[in-house]
Amino acid sequence: MPLATARVTTDRPARYIKQLVSHMGHKASTALSPDGRGTITVASGTCGLLATPDGLELTATAVDAESLTGVQDVVTRHLVRFAAQEELRVEWTAPIDGAALEPTEPVVGTYLLGHHTPADEILGELAAATREATAGAAHMQVSSDEGALLTMLTGLTGARFAVEVGVFTGYSTLCIARGLAAGGRLLACDVSEEWTAIGRPYWERAGVADRIDLRIAPALETLRALGPEPVVDIAFIDADKAGYPAYYEEIVRRLRPGGLVVLDNVFLGGRVLDPAYREEHHLAMRGLNDLIAADERVNSVMLPVRDGVTIARRR
């Protein structure tokens, strides 16, 4: 459980962040962002520093509990030393497991689901059919508010050629297809004949089946078979998480200027925030999140929608 936070009451939070970043720079890796956020990385882990109207918020992360204690101790010690004009109290929470985090509080999530353009009868019946046919795997389907977001983004880009990596039972596929401009096409990539077959009747009922080109094959093969020219208007990635970096790279190089790539599950249930989780898909997603934030080819934003959604726009 190598996550912990502390809230320090002070009217000088920005000053303390600058002092910590400046004075610890010779013994740690430090950074100060244009918006005033600080980051201190020592051998044992990392601490994020955020100024708020009434104090300073600290977030420490490390690969294990012992290392976490090391991060807390070094940051606390230096912070208290800088507080010559006031007595600071730095009280850390008990260690937290990333998997226990709630990116969106349940009450907020419920409110959000009740305040977007509601899913119509066809989408509702497809969701019900998915729950009945896939049982415990039904959580792989996007929520109705995320589906509405996909339709809106597709329409806003005026998309004529879209790509989807990971169809499941076709709910998100239907949402994207509905947002396409007249004559638009959606290349939908998946490896399961069984699950994608669930969505086909609903695509037909919605009148969008002729817009959807479903390819049952490894997505990388399908993507690499596309020409090198930037022809993709919008893409949605929601497949095997370890494959995200490769899917992103194949897609972003083919995005037209102003085109979007949307990535689902970028939090991995909170595990991506917790460096103790070290399996292949955790490392892949964590690395990709860092890469996108620094990728000069795109402008990006990460949203706390469901399990985390990143939207990147090609420059």
PDB file of N, CA and C in Angstrom, residues 102-105 108-109 112 145-146 149 264 266-267 273 301-311:
ATOM      1  N   GLU A 102     -11.063   5.644  -5.386  1.00  0.00           N
ATOM      2  CA  GLU A 102     -12.279   5.882  -6.155  1.00  0.00           C
ATOM      3  C   GLU A 102     -12.073   7.156  -6.966  1.00  0.00           C
ATOM      4  N   PRO A 103     -11.669   7.045  -8.238  1.00  0.00           N
ATOM      5  CA  PRO A 103     -11.463   8.252  -9.044  1.00  0.00           C
ATOM      6  C   PRO A 103     -12.692   9.156  -9.057  1.00  0.00           C
ATOM      7  N   THR A 104     -13.853   8.543  -9.080  1.00  0.00           N
ATOM      8  CA  THR A 104     -15.099   9.296  -8.994  1.00  0.00           C
ATOM      9  C   THR A 104     -15.913   8.730  -7.839  1.00  0.00           C
ATOM     10  N   GLU A 105     -16.248   9.563  -6.874  1.00  0.00           N
ATOM     11  CA  GLU A 105     -17.053   9.102  -5.757  1.00  0.00           C
ATOM     12  C   GLU A 105     -18.362   8.518  -6.282  1.00  0.00           C
ATOM     13  N   VAL A 108     -21.141  10.889  -6.919  1.00  0.00           N
ATOM     14  CA  VAL A 108     -20.902  11.751  -8.079  1.00  0.00           C
ATOM     15  C   VAL A 108     -21.143  10.966  -9.364  1.00  0.00           C
ATOM     16  N   GLY A 109     -20.645   9.718  -9.396  1.00  0.00           N
ATOM     17  CA  GLY A 109     -20.844   8.888 -10.573  1.00  0.00           C
ATOM     18  C   GLY A 109     -22.310   8.670 -10.891  1.00  0.00           C
ATOM     19  N   LEU A 112     -23.710  11.856 -12.360  1.00  0.00           N
ATOM     20  CA  LEU A 112     -23.281  12.030 -13.749  1.00  0.00           C
ATOM     21  C   LEU A 112     -24.118  11.179 -14.702  1.00  0.00           C
ATOM     22  N   ASP A 145     -22.531   7.386 -20.131  1.00  0.00           N
ATOM     23  CA  ASP A 145     -22.012   8.750 -20.258  1.00  0.00           C
ATOM     24  C   ASP A 145     -20.744   8.782 -21.107  1.00  0.00           C
ATOM     25  N   GLU A 146     -19.914   7.744 -21.001  1.00  0.00           N
ATOM     26  CA  GLU A 146     -18.733   7.690 -21.844  1.00  0.00           C
ATOM     27  C   GLU A 146     -19.126   7.455 -23.302  1.00  0.00           C
ATOM     28  N   LEU A 149     -20.097  10.688 -24.678  1.00  0.00           N
ATOM     29  CA  LEU A 149     -18.897  11.484 -24.951  1.00  0.00           C
ATOM     30  C   LEU A 149     -18.277  11.086 -26.291  1.00  0.00           C
ATOM     31  N   ASP A 264      -9.223   4.676 -23.114  1.00  0.00           N
ATOM     32  CA  ASP A 264     -10.016   4.340 -21.932  1.00  0.00           C
ATOM     33  C   ASP A 264      -9.150   3.605 -20.909  1.00  0.00           C
ATOM     34  N   VAL A 266      -7.245   4.529 -18.381  1.00  0.00           N
ATOM     35  CA  VAL A 266      -5.867   4.957 -18.146  1.00  0.00           C
ATOM     36  C   VAL A 266      -5.497   4.966 -16.657  1.00  0.00           C
ATOM     37  N   PHE A 267      -6.479   4.742 -15.760  1.00  0.00           N
ATOM     38  CA  PHE A 267      -6.183   4.614 -14.330  1.00  0.00           C
ATOM     39  C   PHE A 267      -5.972   3.155 -13.914  1.00  0.00           C
ATOM     40  N   LEU A 273      -1.706   4.541 -10.510  1.00  0.00           N
ATOM     41  CA  LEU A 273      -1.223   5.579  -9.607  1.00  0.00           C
ATOM     42  C   LEU A 273      -0.326   5.016  -8.513  1.00  0.00           C
ATOM     43  N   VAL A 301      -5.305  15.823 -22.588  1.00  0.00           N
ATOM     44  CA  VAL A 301      -5.926  16.039 -21.291  1.00  0.00           C
ATOM     45  C   VAL A 301      -6.381  14.683 -20.767  1.00  0.00           C
ATOM     46  N   MET A 302      -6.169  14.454 -19.468  1.00  0.00           N
ATOM     47  CA  MET A 302      -6.632  13.230 -18.820  1.00  0.00           C
ATOM     48  C   MET A 302      -7.829  13.582 -17.943  1.00  0.00           C
ATOM     49  N   LEU A 303      -8.915  12.864 -18.118  1.00  0.00           N
ATOM     50  CA  LEU A 303     -10.153  13.162 -17.401  1.00  0.00           C
ATOM     51  C   LEU A 303     -10.505  12.050 -16.419  1.00  0.00           C
ATOM     52  N   PRO A 304     -11.008  12.408 -15.226  1.00  0.00           N
ATOM     53  CA  PRO A 304     -11.442  11.388 -14.270  1.00  0.00           C
ATOM     54  C   PRO A 304     -12.843  10.879 -14.604  1.00  0.00           C
ATOM     55  N   VAL A 305     -13.021  10.422 -15.824  1.00  0.00           N
ATOM     56  CA  VAL A 305     -14.287   9.834 -16.275  1.00  0.00           C
ATOM     57  C   VAL A 305     -14.195   8.334 -16.083  1.00  0.00           C
ATOM     58  N   ARG A 306     -15.074   7.787 -15.238  1.00  0.00           N
ATOM     59  CA  ARG A 306     -15.054   6.350 -14.948  1.00  0.00           C
ATOM     60  C   ARG A 306     -13.660   5.886 -14.549  1.00  0.00           C
ATOM     61  N   ASP A 307     -12.987   5.068 -15.360  1.00  0.00           N
ATOM     62  CA  ASP A 307     -11.658   4.549 -14.998  1.00  0.00           C
ATOM     63  C   ASP A 307     -10.542   5.358 -15.646  1.00  0.00           C
ATOM     64  N   GLY A 308     -10.835   6.615 -15.949  1.00  0.00           N
ATOM     65  CA  GLY A 308      -9.834   7.490 -16.540  1.00  0.00           C
ATOM     66  C   GLY A 308      -9.864   7.462 -18.057  1.00  0.00           C
ATOM     67  N   VAL A 309     -10.006   8.623 -18.665  1.00  0.00           N
ATOM     68  CA  VAL A 309     -10.037   8.752 -20.123  1.00  0.00           C
ATOM     69  C   VAL A 309      -9.053   9.838 -20.533  1.00  0.00           C
ATOM     70  N   THR A 310      -8.162   9.527 -21.460  1.00  0.00           N
ATOM     71  CA  THR A 310      -7.256  10.515 -22.015  1.00  0.00           C
ATOM     72  C   THR A 310      -7.709  10.866 -23.429  1.00  0.00           C
ATOM     73  N   ILE A 311      -7.714  12.165 -23.721  1.00  0.00           N
ATOM     74  CA  ILE A 311      -8.006  12.639 -25.066  1.00  0.00           C
ATOM     75  C   ILE A 311      -6.784  13.398 -25.555  1.00  0.00           C
TER      76      ILE A 311
END
